[in-house]
């Protein structure tokens, strides 16, 4: 990265904003001194970046230097925070929102005149394994978002803003679904007779190992699934229960649609 995107002002360095900071630092994508961070209760990533030269909760006069402003606060509180910041920001700063739900048009009302991009990231950005869905009506803002998120993992361009709801439901929120599966697997391992520690170690390794294989081989999930499913074997017995009658697909679909609905509600679409 380099050129016109820095300094970057990150407003909100919680779980997601902190993951971005950690990812950029890990990838050496920018110098910490090019990062301005605003957060009343900064997490470890923000504090470590500050120790390395980032400006954490610096004076308001410094905010106008930011070429890119990332909105990483909760959708429920962003409006008040952005309204307060608006007069302090450069009139041509590019605004990138990572917030679920909040529409570009609403951001444009509060921060008028600035190009806006929306990005739906995942927390694995912290380790360079993130997935970021990007939408903007402005090609330069889209390119800016791409430049910022490419060092943090996979980047996917969306054609329409409304697709961010689906990206939120099927990607941004999805790591939590996988963690829930690991928790369920761990509990089921105990129920099947393993000690708690063995169940924890084995369920974690099963999922991280499966994910690593998927990444390193590039194979479709269906191919990898078939590779570990011998006819009439143990895995097939389990898959009969999970996917035999479409149970898992139906459950995941309901979950994803519930998240997409909530994303629309957060954006005021009801
Ligand atoms: N977590 C994810 O996996 C994920 C994935 C994709 C997108 N997102 C989006 O990322 C955004 C943040 O989510 P999160 O999970 O990171 O939430 P979070 O952990 O609560 O982080 C938000 C941070 O903003 C801080 N904040 C509050 N008021 C502020 C202000 N006036 N100025 C600057 N910072 C302020 C909060 O501090 P306090 O704790 O003191 O309020 C908190 O540290 C949300 O809009 C969410 O939709 C999250």
XYZ file of N, CA and C and ligand atoms in Angstrom:
858
model
N 0.850 -1.199 0.000
C 0.000 0.000 0.000
C 0.887 1.252 0.000
N 0.365 2.316 -0.383
C 1.143 3.549 -0.396
C 0.347 4.537 -1.198
N 0.877 5.697 -1.412
C 0.131 6.656 -2.204
C -0.882 7.362 -1.363
N -2.069 7.577 -1.946
C -2.986 8.526 -1.343
C -3.901 8.035 -0.253
N -3.804 6.738 0.156
C -4.830 6.307 1.119
C -4.513 6.658 2.563
N -3.272 6.992 2.883
C -2.916 7.296 4.277
C -2.733 8.805 4.482
N -2.845 9.290 5.710
C -3.167 8.572 6.944
C -4.604 8.019 6.923
N -4.766 6.952 7.677
C -6.075 6.320 7.811
C -6.597 6.595 9.215
N -7.828 7.044 9.282
C -8.475 7.235 10.586
C -9.436 6.078 10.810
N -9.186 5.314 11.854
C -10.076 4.209 12.200
C -10.924 4.646 13.387
N -12.229 4.737 13.146
C -13.149 5.163 14.209
C -13.815 3.902 14.753
N -13.381 3.483 15.934
C -13.885 2.236 16.519
C -12.881 1.127 16.280
N -12.129 0.783 17.334
C -11.110 -0.273 17.215
C -11.446 -1.388 18.196
N -12.654 -1.935 18.055
C -13.085 -3.045 18.902
C -12.667 -4.368 18.274
N -13.581 -5.339 18.293
C -13.221 -6.667 17.767
C -12.827 -6.593 16.296
N -13.671 -5.918 15.497
C -13.395 -5.896 14.055
C -12.310 -4.890 13.693
N -12.424 -3.675 14.231
C -11.401 -2.661 13.945
C -10.026 -3.129 14.424
N -10.003 -3.765 15.584
C -8.742 -4.285 16.127
C -8.165 -5.362 15.206
N -9.054 -6.182 14.629
C -8.584 -7.237 13.709
C -7.936 -6.612 12.463
N -8.504 -5.492 12.010
C -7.915 -4.812 10.840
C -6.518 -4.290 11.189
N -6.414 -3.660 12.355
C -5.105 -3.131 12.764
C -4.084 -4.269 12.826
N -4.481 -5.372 13.484
C -3.552 -6.504 13.640
C -3.147 -7.041 12.261
N -4.125 -7.138 11.346
C -3.838 -7.670 10.007
C -2.895 -6.772 9.225
N -3.142 -5.468 9.287
C -2.254 -4.543 8.555
C -0.844 -4.592 9.109
N -0.758 -4.708 10.419
C 0.577 -4.733 11.019
C 1.288 -6.033 10.668
N 0.546 -7.126 10.690
C 1.122 -8.426 10.365
C 1.641 -8.444 8.924
N 0.864 -7.807 8.026
C 1.229 -7.791 6.605
C 2.198 -6.645 6.297
N 2.536 -5.877 7.316
C 3.371 -4.673 7.113
C 2.795 -3.838 5.970
N 1.462 -3.737 5.959
C 0.772 -3.047 4.858
C 0.884 -1.538 4.976
N 1.134 -1.072 6.183
C 1.300 0.379 6.359
C 2.136 0.621 7.608
N 2.681 1.796 7.670
C 3.466 2.141 8.840
C 2.480 2.543 9.953
N 2.711 2.116 11.205
C 1.798 2.494 12.291
C 1.590 4.007 12.374
N 2.598 4.772 11.985
C 2.435 6.238 12.122
C 1.429 6.789 11.107
N 1.026 5.978 10.147
C -0.008 6.404 9.200
C -1.414 6.078 9.690
N -1.507 5.635 10.930
C -2.793 5.205 11.475
C -3.214 6.125 12.621
N -4.414 6.698 12.472
C -5.017 7.470 13.560
C -6.169 6.622 14.079
N -6.228 6.415 15.376
C -7.261 5.537 15.939
C -8.078 6.329 16.952
N -9.410 6.203 16.842
C -10.314 6.821 17.833
C -11.122 5.717 18.482
N -10.995 5.574 19.758
C -11.815 4.599 20.488
C -11.696 4.906 21.966
N -12.824 5.105 22.662
C -12.747 5.427 24.089
C -12.252 4.246 24.922
N -12.407 3.012 24.418
C -11.891 1.860 25.167
C -11.124 0.952 24.207
N -9.935 1.400 23.790
C -9.179 0.662 22.778
C -8.722 -0.707 23.272
N -8.771 -1.676 22.391
C -8.311 -3.027 22.724
C -6.810 -3.144 22.513
N -6.354 -4.395 22.613
C -4.916 -4.631 22.592
C -4.273 -4.217 21.266
N -4.955 -4.520 20.153
C -4.359 -4.209 18.840
C -4.113 -2.711 18.721
N -5.084 -1.904 19.181
C -4.946 -0.449 19.088
C -3.827 0.039 19.999
N -3.750 -0.541 21.196
C -2.721 -0.083 22.141
C -1.322 -0.470 21.657
N -1.215 -1.672 21.074
C 0.093 -2.103 20.551
C 0.511 -1.231 19.373
N -0.473 -0.901 18.513
C -0.152 -0.037 17.367
C 0.281 1.340 17.860
N -0.377 1.817 18.930
C -0.024 3.132 19.470
C 1.411 3.109 20.009
N 1.783 1.999 20.644
C 3.149 1.891 21.174
C 4.162 1.915 20.027
N 3.694 1.519 18.818
C 4.602 1.486 17.652
C 4.518 2.765 16.816
N 3.709 3.734 17.288
C 3.720 5.020 16.575
C 2.381 5.501 16.055
N 1.328 4.660 16.149
C 0.002 5.124 15.713
C -0.495 6.192 16.699
N -1.331 7.089 16.193
C -1.877 8.144 17.062
C -3.203 7.640 17.617
N -3.246 7.417 18.924
C -4.471 6.896 19.554
C -5.153 8.028 20.307
N -6.383 8.309 19.909
C -7.167 9.376 20.538
C -6.373 10.696 20.619
N -5.792 11.054 19.482
C -5.024 12.298 19.395
C -5.952 13.502 19.313
N -5.354 14.681 19.183
C -6.171 15.902 19.159
C -7.083 15.957 17.929
N -8.239 16.586 18.095
C -9.217 16.703 17.010
C -8.619 17.363 15.770
N -7.688 18.294 15.974
C -7.115 19.037 14.829
C -6.379 18.097 13.875
N -5.943 16.955 14.383
C -5.193 16.016 13.536
C -6.082 15.234 12.578
N -7.397 15.243 12.811
C -8.289 14.362 12.041
C -8.397 14.765 10.578
N -8.221 16.056 10.298
C -8.371 16.549 8.918
C -7.295 15.985 7.995
N -6.206 15.450 8.587
C -5.126 14.890 7.760
C -5.534 13.557 7.140
N -6.541 12.885 7.733
C -6.893 11.536 7.269
C -7.398 11.560 5.831
N -6.808 10.731 4.981
C -7.257 10.597 3.589
C -8.361 9.540 3.489
N -8.335 8.591 4.455
C -9.343 7.532 4.480
C -9.904 7.451 5.895
N -11.214 7.388 5.993
C -11.857 7.282 7.311
C -12.631 5.968 7.341
N -12.288 5.100 8.268
C -12.985 3.813 8.367
C -13.947 3.873 9.549
N -15.216 3.640 9.269
C -16.225 3.644 10.332
C -16.385 2.216 10.849
N -15.875 1.974 12.069
C -15.894 0.624 12.627
C -16.600 0.558 13.961
N -17.560 1.473 14.156
C -18.350 1.452 15.398
C -19.644 0.665 15.164
N -20.420 0.493 16.207
C -21.658 -0.282 16.091
C -22.700 0.483 15.268
N -23.482 -0.229 14.484
C -24.498 0.440 13.660
C -25.489 1.258 14.496
N -25.701 0.844 15.733
C -26.687 1.535 16.580
C -26.214 2.917 17.036
N -24.893 3.174 16.991
C -24.382 4.433 17.555
C -23.641 5.297 16.535
N -23.540 4.814 15.288
C -22.637 5.477 14.341
C -23.050 6.917 14.048
N -24.383 7.176 14.003
C -24.842 8.471 13.502
C -24.339 9.628 14.381
N -24.489 9.466 15.695
C -24.041 10.514 16.611
C -22.531 10.725 16.506
N -21.807 9.602 16.396
C -20.334 9.674 16.350
C -19.889 10.358 15.058
N -20.503 9.983 13.927
C -20.104 10.558 12.637
C -20.509 12.027 12.544
N -21.648 12.364 13.142
C -22.108 13.759 13.117
C -21.105 14.658 13.841
N -20.595 14.150 14.956
C -19.629 14.924 15.718
C -18.299 15.063 14.960
N -17.927 14.009 14.246
C -16.646 14.027 13.525
C -16.698 14.867 12.256
N -17.884 14.926 11.623
C -18.014 15.486 10.266
C -17.259 16.796 10.041
N -17.440 17.820 10.911
C -16.759 19.094 10.618
C -15.248 19.022 10.756
N -14.749 17.953 11.364
C -13.300 17.847 11.606
C -12.588 17.076 10.502
N -13.359 16.450 9.603
C -12.746 15.595 8.568
C -12.520 16.377 7.286
N -11.520 15.963 6.513
C -11.273 16.592 5.211
C -12.506 16.395 4.329
N -12.862 17.422 3.531
C -14.075 17.305 2.720
C -13.967 16.258 1.607
N -12.714 15.850 1.286
C -12.551 14.862 0.216
C -11.992 13.535 0.724
N -12.035 13.317 2.037
C -11.572 12.027 2.569
C -12.494 10.928 2.051
N -11.939 9.762 1.763
C -12.762 8.619 1.367
C -13.261 7.936 2.640
N -14.553 7.655 2.679
C -15.142 7.022 3.865
C -15.417 5.556 3.544
N -14.900 4.681 4.400
C -15.156 3.246 4.223
C -15.880 2.747 5.461
N -17.083 2.262 5.266
C -17.852 1.736 6.392
C -17.751 0.225 6.422
N -17.412 -0.314 7.600
C -17.449 -1.776 7.767
C -18.675 -2.165 8.594
N -19.595 -1.227 8.777
C -20.746 -1.474 9.649
C -21.822 -2.293 8.930
N -22.413 -3.203 9.663
C -23.528 -3.961 9.105
C -24.727 -3.025 8.944
N -25.442 -3.217 7.871
C -26.742 -2.564 7.710
C -26.714 -1.137 7.195
N -25.872 -0.294 7.746
C -25.948 1.152 7.465
C -25.695 1.454 5.981
N -26.659 2.149 5.381
C -26.607 2.389 3.928
C -25.674 3.563 3.582
N -25.094 3.479 2.400
C -24.193 4.543 1.941
C -24.930 5.880 1.888
N -26.188 5.853 1.499
C -26.948 7.114 1.392
C -27.094 7.778 2.760
N -27.249 6.975 3.809
C -27.360 7.539 5.158
C -26.021 8.118 5.614
N -24.941 7.430 5.245
C -23.609 7.950 5.602
C -23.365 9.262 4.852
N -23.801 9.301 3.584
C -23.591 10.499 2.762
C -24.347 11.711 3.320
N -25.464 11.448 3.998
C -26.215 12.551 4.625
C -25.397 13.198 5.737
N -24.689 12.349 6.496
C -23.948 12.834 7.657
C -22.547 13.343 7.260
N -21.970 12.696 6.248
C -20.619 13.072 5.794
C -20.689 13.469 4.316
N -21.383 14.554 4.002
C -21.668 14.853 2.605
C -20.411 15.138 1.782
N -20.503 14.790 0.494
C -19.445 15.130 -0.459
C -18.302 14.140 -0.524
N -18.253 13.210 0.452
C -17.107 12.283 0.447
C -17.464 10.985 -0.264
N -16.534 10.462 -1.079
C -16.780 9.153 -1.693
C -16.925 8.097 -0.594
N -17.870 7.174 -0.789
C -18.152 6.178 0.258
C -18.047 4.770 -0.317
N -17.392 3.892 0.433
C -17.397 2.469 0.082
C -17.907 1.701 1.288
N -18.541 0.591 1.017
C -18.927 -0.302 2.115
C -18.165 -1.612 1.985
N -17.690 -2.091 3.122
C -16.925 -3.337 3.142
C -17.488 -4.213 4.252
N -17.688 -5.481 3.976
C -18.071 -6.417 5.029
C -16.910 -7.387 5.243
N -16.123 -7.145 6.299
C -14.940 -7.980 6.542
C -15.235 -9.138 7.504
N -14.224 -9.941 7.767
C -14.326 -10.953 8.828
C -13.119 -10.791 9.758
N -13.267 -11.301 10.980
C -12.216 -11.082 11.984
C -10.909 -11.805 11.646
N -10.957 -12.822 10.764
C -9.707 -13.508 10.398
C -8.776 -12.597 9.593
N -9.225 -11.391 9.295
C -8.337 -10.368 8.721
C -7.106 -10.207 9.616
N -7.287 -10.434 10.914
C -6.185 -10.280 11.879
C -4.999 -11.170 11.527
N -5.280 -12.320 10.880
C -4.196 -13.259 10.548
C -4.030 -13.410 9.038
N -4.531 -12.424 8.292
C -4.368 -12.448 6.835
C -5.255 -13.456 6.131
N -6.285 -13.961 6.839
C -7.163 -14.985 6.258
C -8.598 -14.472 6.209
N -8.749 -13.160 6.085
C -10.081 -12.572 6.092
C -10.789 -12.733 4.753
N -12.069 -12.366 4.765
C -12.855 -12.275 3.536
C -13.527 -10.913 3.590
N -13.331 -10.108 2.556
C -13.939 -8.771 2.546
C -14.777 -8.617 1.288
N -16.067 -8.305 1.491
C -16.950 -8.015 0.358
C -17.005 -6.505 0.222
N -16.846 -6.030 -1.009
C -16.720 -4.588 -1.221
C -17.793 -4.096 -2.170
N -18.404 -2.962 -1.800
C -19.309 -2.295 -2.739
C -19.081 -0.789 -2.655
N -19.095 -0.155 -3.815
C -19.139 1.309 -3.859
C -19.666 1.730 -5.219
N -20.382 2.859 -5.226
C -20.825 3.430 -6.495
C -19.692 4.247 -7.119
N -18.645 4.477 -6.337
C -17.548 5.344 -6.770
C -16.308 4.476 -7.045
N -15.845 4.421 -8.295
C -14.732 3.520 -8.628
C -13.469 3.805 -7.817
N -13.199 5.069 -7.524
C -11.977 5.381 -6.767
C -12.105 4.887 -5.324
N -13.304 5.026 -4.746
C -13.515 4.555 -3.369
C -13.436 3.028 -3.329
N -13.946 2.386 -4.372
C -13.879 0.926 -4.440
C -12.410 0.487 -4.510
N -11.623 1.189 -5.329
C -10.201 0.853 -5.463
C -9.474 1.075 -4.137
N -9.848 2.141 -3.440
C -9.231 2.422 -2.133
C -9.535 1.272 -1.169
N -10.798 0.851 -1.132
C -11.187 -0.233 -0.227
C -10.423 -1.513 -0.586
N -10.312 -1.767 -1.881
C -9.597 -2.956 -2.335
C -8.132 -2.915 -1.868
N -7.500 -1.753 -2.030
C -6.089 -1.616 -1.637
C -5.919 -1.863 -0.139
N -6.894 -1.426 0.655
C -6.780 -1.578 2.111
C -7.050 -3.003 2.573
N -7.969 -3.685 1.870
C -8.378 -5.003 2.360
C -7.647 -6.157 1.685
N -7.047 -5.923 0.513
C -6.339 -7.010 -0.180
C -5.219 -7.628 0.685
N -4.478 -6.832 1.484
C -3.433 -7.477 2.297
C -3.989 -8.333 3.439
N -5.320 -8.289 3.641
C -5.912 -8.976 4.793
C -6.633 -10.268 4.414
N -6.561 -10.663 3.149
C -7.213 -11.915 2.744
C -7.922 -11.772 1.415
N -8.990 -12.558 1.264
C -9.750 -12.587 0.010
C -10.619 -11.329 -0.103
N -10.693 -10.765 -1.306
C -11.556 -9.603 -1.534
C -12.544 -9.954 -2.654
N -13.822 -9.676 -2.401
C -14.857 -9.972 -3.394
C -15.620 -8.692 -3.710
N -15.742 -8.362 -5.005
C -16.490 -7.173 -5.404
C -17.965 -7.504 -5.543
N -18.818 -6.675 -4.962
C -20.269 -6.863 -5.107
C -20.797 -5.878 -6.145
N -21.834 -6.310 -6.881
C -22.391 -5.467 -7.939
C -23.378 -4.440 -7.396
N -24.075 -4.816 -6.313
C -25.133 -3.937 -5.790
C -24.982 -3.797 -4.277
N -25.343 -2.644 -3.802
C -25.231 -2.406 -2.363
C -26.087 -3.393 -1.558
N -27.254 -3.728 -2.095
C -28.162 -4.609 -1.347
C -27.525 -5.981 -1.071
N -26.521 -6.356 -1.872
C -25.869 -7.653 -1.652
C -25.053 -7.678 -0.358
N -24.806 -6.500 0.210
C -24.057 -6.470 1.478
C -24.837 -7.210 2.573
N -26.166 -7.177 2.501
C -26.947 -7.914 3.509
C -26.594 -9.401 3.447
N -26.534 -9.930 2.228
C -26.210 -11.355 2.059
C -24.759 -11.624 2.461
N -23.861 -10.694 2.120
C -22.448 -10.880 2.474
C -22.279 -10.852 3.995
N -23.039 -10.004 4.654
C -22.997 -9.938 6.121
C -23.451 -11.283 6.702
N -24.554 -11.784 6.155
C -25.169 -12.997 6.705
C -24.353 -14.253 6.394
N -23.757 -14.292 5.189
C -23.067 -15.516 4.768
C -21.560 -15.432 4.956
N -21.047 -14.253 5.340
C -19.589 -14.115 5.466
C -19.199 -13.384 6.754
N -19.614 -12.107 6.894
C -19.194 -11.313 8.063
C -19.546 -11.996 9.371
N -20.772 -12.535 9.454
C -21.229 -13.183 10.693
C -20.838 -14.657 10.752
N -20.407 -15.213 9.623
C -20.258 -16.662 9.514
C -19.182 -17.290 10.400
N -18.075 -16.594 10.702
C -17.129 -17.247 11.609
C -17.793 -17.695 12.918
N -18.764 -16.930 13.398
C -19.457 -17.319 14.641
C -20.220 -18.628 14.456
N -20.733 -18.855 13.255
C -21.462 -20.121 13.037
C -20.477 -21.293 13.147
N -19.275 -21.079 12.596
C -18.275 -22.154 12.628
C -17.836 -22.410 14.071
N -17.662 -21.323 14.835
C -17.296 -21.530 16.242
C -18.415 -22.278 16.974
N -19.654 -21.975 16.636
C -20.778 -22.673 17.274
C -20.740 -24.167 16.932
N -20.322 -24.484 15.702
C -20.203 -25.896 15.311
C -19.097 -26.562 16.134
N -17.984 -25.858 16.336
C -16.893 -26.434 17.133
C -17.379 -26.691 18.565
N -18.124 -25.739 19.110
C -18.654 -25.938 20.471
C -19.570 -27.158 20.530
N -20.412 -27.299 19.508
C -21.351 -28.425 19.478
C -20.601 -29.747 19.330
N -19.558 -29.724 18.499
C -18.767 -30.933 18.274
C -18.056 -31.348 19.561
N -17.549 -30.345 20.258
C -16.844 -30.600 21.517
C -17.804 -31.236 22.536
N -18.978 -30.649 22.661
C -19.960 -31.178 23.618
C -20.393 -32.587 23.214
N -20.547 -32.790 21.909
C -20.979 -34.110 21.444
C -19.884 -35.146 21.663
N -18.612 -34.714 21.543
C -17.485 -35.625 21.785
C -17.488 -36.119 23.219
N -17.801 -35.193 24.144
C -17.875 -35.572 25.558
C -19.021 -36.558 25.764
N -20.141 -36.246 25.143
C -21.329 -37.104 25.261
C -21.048 -38.503 24.697
N -20.178 -38.550 23.666
C -19.857 -39.843 23.056
C -18.787 -40.599 23.840
N -18.205 -39.946 24.881
C -17.295 -40.690 25.753
C -15.914 -40.094 25.926
N -15.569 -38.994 25.226
C -14.235 -38.401 25.394
C -14.171 -37.562 26.665
N -12.963 -37.418 27.216
C -12.757 -36.464 28.304
C -12.855 -35.049 27.736
N -13.192 -34.049 28.583
C -13.387 -32.683 28.083
C -12.169 -32.123 27.352
N -10.980 -32.404 27.868
C -9.789 -31.836 27.236
C -9.545 -32.464 25.868
N -9.706 -33.782 25.805
C -9.512 -34.467 24.523
C -10.566 -33.993 23.525
N -11.809 -33.830 24.003
C -12.889 -33.383 23.101
C -12.580 -31.997 22.555
N -12.038 -31.128 23.406
C -11.707 -29.765 22.972
C -10.590 -29.798 21.934
N -9.501 -30.489 22.271
C -8.349 -30.518 21.363
C -8.739 -31.138 20.015
N -9.497 -32.225 20.068
C -9.811 -32.949 18.827
C -10.810 -32.180 17.962
N -11.812 -31.544 18.577
C -12.804 -30.820 17.765
C -12.166 -29.587 17.117
N -11.318 -28.898 17.861
C -10.619 -27.736 17.283
C -9.742 -28.170 16.110
N -8.968 -29.237 16.337
C -8.037 -29.678 15.294
C -8.792 -30.196 14.071
N -9.944 -30.826 14.294
C -10.724 -31.318 13.149
C -11.128 -30.145 12.260
N -11.567 -29.062 12.884
C -12.059 -27.923 12.100
C -10.909 -27.109 11.494
N -9.873 -26.836 12.280
C -8.763 -26.061 11.706
C -8.055 -26.884 10.632
N -7.958 -28.196 10.847
C -7.314 -29.055 9.839
C -8.128 -29.112 8.555
N -9.445 -29.242 8.701
C -10.312 -29.284 7.512
C -10.217 -27.965 6.747
N -10.183 -26.867 7.488
C -10.090 -25.550 6.839
C -8.747 -25.400 6.126
N -7.690 -25.871 6.774
C -6.355 -25.752 6.162
C -6.285 -26.572 4.873
N -6.881 -27.780 4.897
C -6.887 -28.615 3.691
C -7.662 -27.932 2.574
N -8.787 -27.332 2.932
C -9.612 -26.658 1.927
C -8.805 -25.527 1.289
N -8.071 -24.804 2.117
C -7.290 -23.677 1.591
C -6.115 -24.166 0.751
N -5.380 -25.162 1.275
C -4.150 -25.534 0.566
C -4.452 -26.329 -0.708
N -5.516 -27.130 -0.702
C -5.812 -27.901 -1.922
C -6.647 -27.089 -2.912
N -7.412 -26.127 -2.422
C -8.300 -25.359 -3.292
C -9.492 -26.179 -3.789
N -9.660 -27.378 -3.260
C -10.760 -28.261 -3.697
C -12.117 -27.728 -3.215
N -13.163 -28.094 -3.935
C -14.514 -27.792 -3.467
C -14.769 -28.550 -2.164
N -15.572 -27.940 -1.291
C -15.916 -28.598 -0.027
C -16.575 -29.950 -0.282
N -17.394 -30.037 -1.320
C -18.096 -31.295 -1.607
C -17.100 -32.405 -1.953
N -16.046 -32.061 -2.681
C -15.027 -33.063 -3.052
C -14.314 -33.544 -1.790
N -13.928 -32.595 -0.947
C -13.227 -32.970 0.285
C -14.132 -33.816 1.181
N -15.407 -33.452 1.210
C -16.340 -34.246 2.032
C -16.407 -35.681 1.513
N -16.505 -35.823 0.192
C -16.597 -37.189 -0.363
C -15.334 -37.985 -0.071
N -14.175 -37.288 -0.033
C -12.911 -37.990 0.210
C -12.855 -38.636 1.589
N -13.605 -38.095 2.543
C -13.548 -38.685 3.893
C -14.820 -39.471 4.223
N -15.612 -39.749 3.195
C -16.868 -40.464 3.439
C -16.861 -41.796 2.700
N -16.389 -42.861 3.374
C -16.424 -44.164 2.698
C -17.845 -44.710 2.760
N -18.228 -45.434 1.691
C -19.576 -46.010 1.691
C -19.778 -46.916 2.912
N -20.904 -46.728 3.550
C -21.292 -47.527 4.726
C -20.350 -47.356 5.914
N -19.532 -46.292 5.883
C -18.598 -46.062 6.990
C -19.200 -45.191 8.085
N -18.330 -44.821 9.013
C -18.789 -44.043 10.180
C -19.209 -42.619 9.778
N -18.417 -42.004 8.891
C -18.725 -40.626 8.485
C -20.072 -40.586 7.775
N -20.292 -41.584 6.941
C -21.563 -41.617 6.219
C -22.734 -41.734 7.201
N -22.537 -42.479 8.262
C -23.611 -42.617 9.258
C -23.958 -41.250 9.860
N -22.913 -40.465 10.127
C -23.153 -39.131 10.696
C -23.793 -38.209 9.660
N -23.303 -38.270 8.419
C -23.825 -37.369 7.386
C -25.287 -37.662 7.053
N -25.678 -38.915 7.223
C -27.097 -39.252 7.042
C -27.954 -38.389 7.962
N -27.467 -38.224 9.188
C -28.210 -37.438 10.178
C -28.147 -35.946 9.838
N -26.937 -35.498 9.470
C -26.749 -34.059 9.256
C -27.369 -33.557 7.959
N -27.104 -34.268 6.875
C -27.512 -33.731 5.572
C -28.422 -34.665 4.790
N -28.693 -35.830 5.359
C -29.461 -36.864 4.650
C -30.754 -36.337 4.048
N -31.524 -35.623 4.836
C -32.802 -35.105 4.334
C -32.763 -33.602 4.135
N -31.581 -33.044 3.958
C -31.458 -31.596 3.743
C -31.530 -30.786 5.022
N -31.374 -31.477 6.180
C -31.529 -30.782 7.470
C -30.533 -29.634 7.640
N -29.253 -29.931 7.389
C -28.228 -28.910 7.634
C -28.423 -27.723 6.703
N -28.691 -28.021 5.422
C -28.889 -26.938 4.448
C -30.044 -26.027 4.883
N -31.137 -26.654 5.319
C -32.315 -25.872 5.726
C -32.007 -25.023 6.954
N -31.275 -25.610 7.910
C -30.956 -24.893 9.144
C -30.029 -23.708 8.853
N -28.995 -23.953 8.043
C -28.038 -22.879 7.725
C -28.740 -21.779 6.932
N -29.626 -22.190 6.049
C -30.368 -21.191 5.272
C -31.218 -20.310 6.176
N -31.896 -20.946 7.133
C -32.714 -20.153 8.073
C -31.844 -19.183 8.856
N -30.664 -19.658 9.271
C -29.756 -18.806 10.049
C -29.279 -17.624 9.200
N -28.881 -17.895 7.985
C -28.348 -16.844 7.109
C -29.449 -15.830 6.768
N -30.640 -16.322 6.524
C -31.736 -15.396 6.204
C -32.106 -14.544 7.420
N -31.980 -15.129 8.625
C -32.258 -14.346 9.843
C -31.222 -13.225 9.978
N -29.962 -13.527 9.685
C -28.909 -12.499 9.770
C -29.136 -11.416 8.716
N -29.522 -11.815 7.516
C -29.764 -10.829 6.444
C -30.933 -9.922 6.818
N -31.966 -10.516 7.443
C -33.126 -9.729 7.880
C -32.695 -8.704 8.935
N -31.855 -9.173 9.874
C -31.384 -8.265 10.934
C -30.527 -7.135 10.338
N -29.757 -7.460 9.311
C -28.939 -6.444 8.644
C -29.841 -5.373 8.027
N -30.933 -5.805 7.410
C -31.865 -4.823 6.822
C -32.497 -3.963 7.917
N -32.831 -4.605 9.041
C -33.415 -3.833 10.151
C -32.432 -2.788 10.669
N -31.166 -3.191 10.808
C -30.161 -2.244 11.316
C -29.992 -1.053 10.368
N -30.252 -1.287 9.099
C -30.172 -0.220 8.106
C -31.458 0.572 7.986
N -32.406 0.261 8.859
C -33.663 1.001 8.851
C -34.627 0.550 7.783
N -34.379 -0.619 7.178
C -35.289 -1.087 6.122
C -36.436 -1.904 6.693
N -36.358 -2.188 7.981
C -37.457 -2.879 8.650
C -37.651 -4.313 8.251
N -17.228 -8.435 14.895
C -17.298 -8.888 13.657
O -17.011 -10.049 13.361
C -17.713 -7.958 12.538
C -17.646 -8.415 11.212
C -17.992 -7.535 10.186
C -18.423 -6.244 10.474
N -18.505 -5.841 11.765
C -18.961 -4.462 12.045
O -17.919 -3.809 12.730
C -18.492 -2.830 13.607
C -17.878 -2.997 14.985
O -18.181 -4.289 15.487
P -17.307 -4.927 16.648
O -17.722 -6.322 16.791
O -15.863 -4.600 16.424
O -17.858 -4.060 17.889
P -17.059 -3.618 19.176
O -16.080 -4.673 19.568
O -18.071 -3.166 20.176
O -16.215 -2.355 18.660
C -16.732 -1.074 18.534
C -15.751 -0.145 19.227
O -16.169 1.213 18.988
C -15.932 1.891 20.198
N -16.622 3.188 20.282
C -17.740 3.534 20.969
N -17.976 4.838 20.855
C -17.006 5.360 20.064
C -16.690 6.657 19.606
N -17.453 7.718 19.937
N -15.621 6.830 18.809
C -14.844 5.796 18.481
N -15.070 4.513 18.906
C -16.142 4.314 19.694
C -16.395 0.909 21.233
O -16.007 1.285 22.526
P -17.003 0.865 23.758
O -16.840 -0.616 23.900
O -16.498 1.659 24.902
O -18.405 1.252 23.340
C -15.712 -0.352 20.735
O -14.382 -0.458 21.178
C -20.010 -3.043 13.610
O -20.606 -2.028 12.872
C -20.187 -4.385 12.939
O -21.365 -4.432 12.174
C -18.144 -6.659 12.804
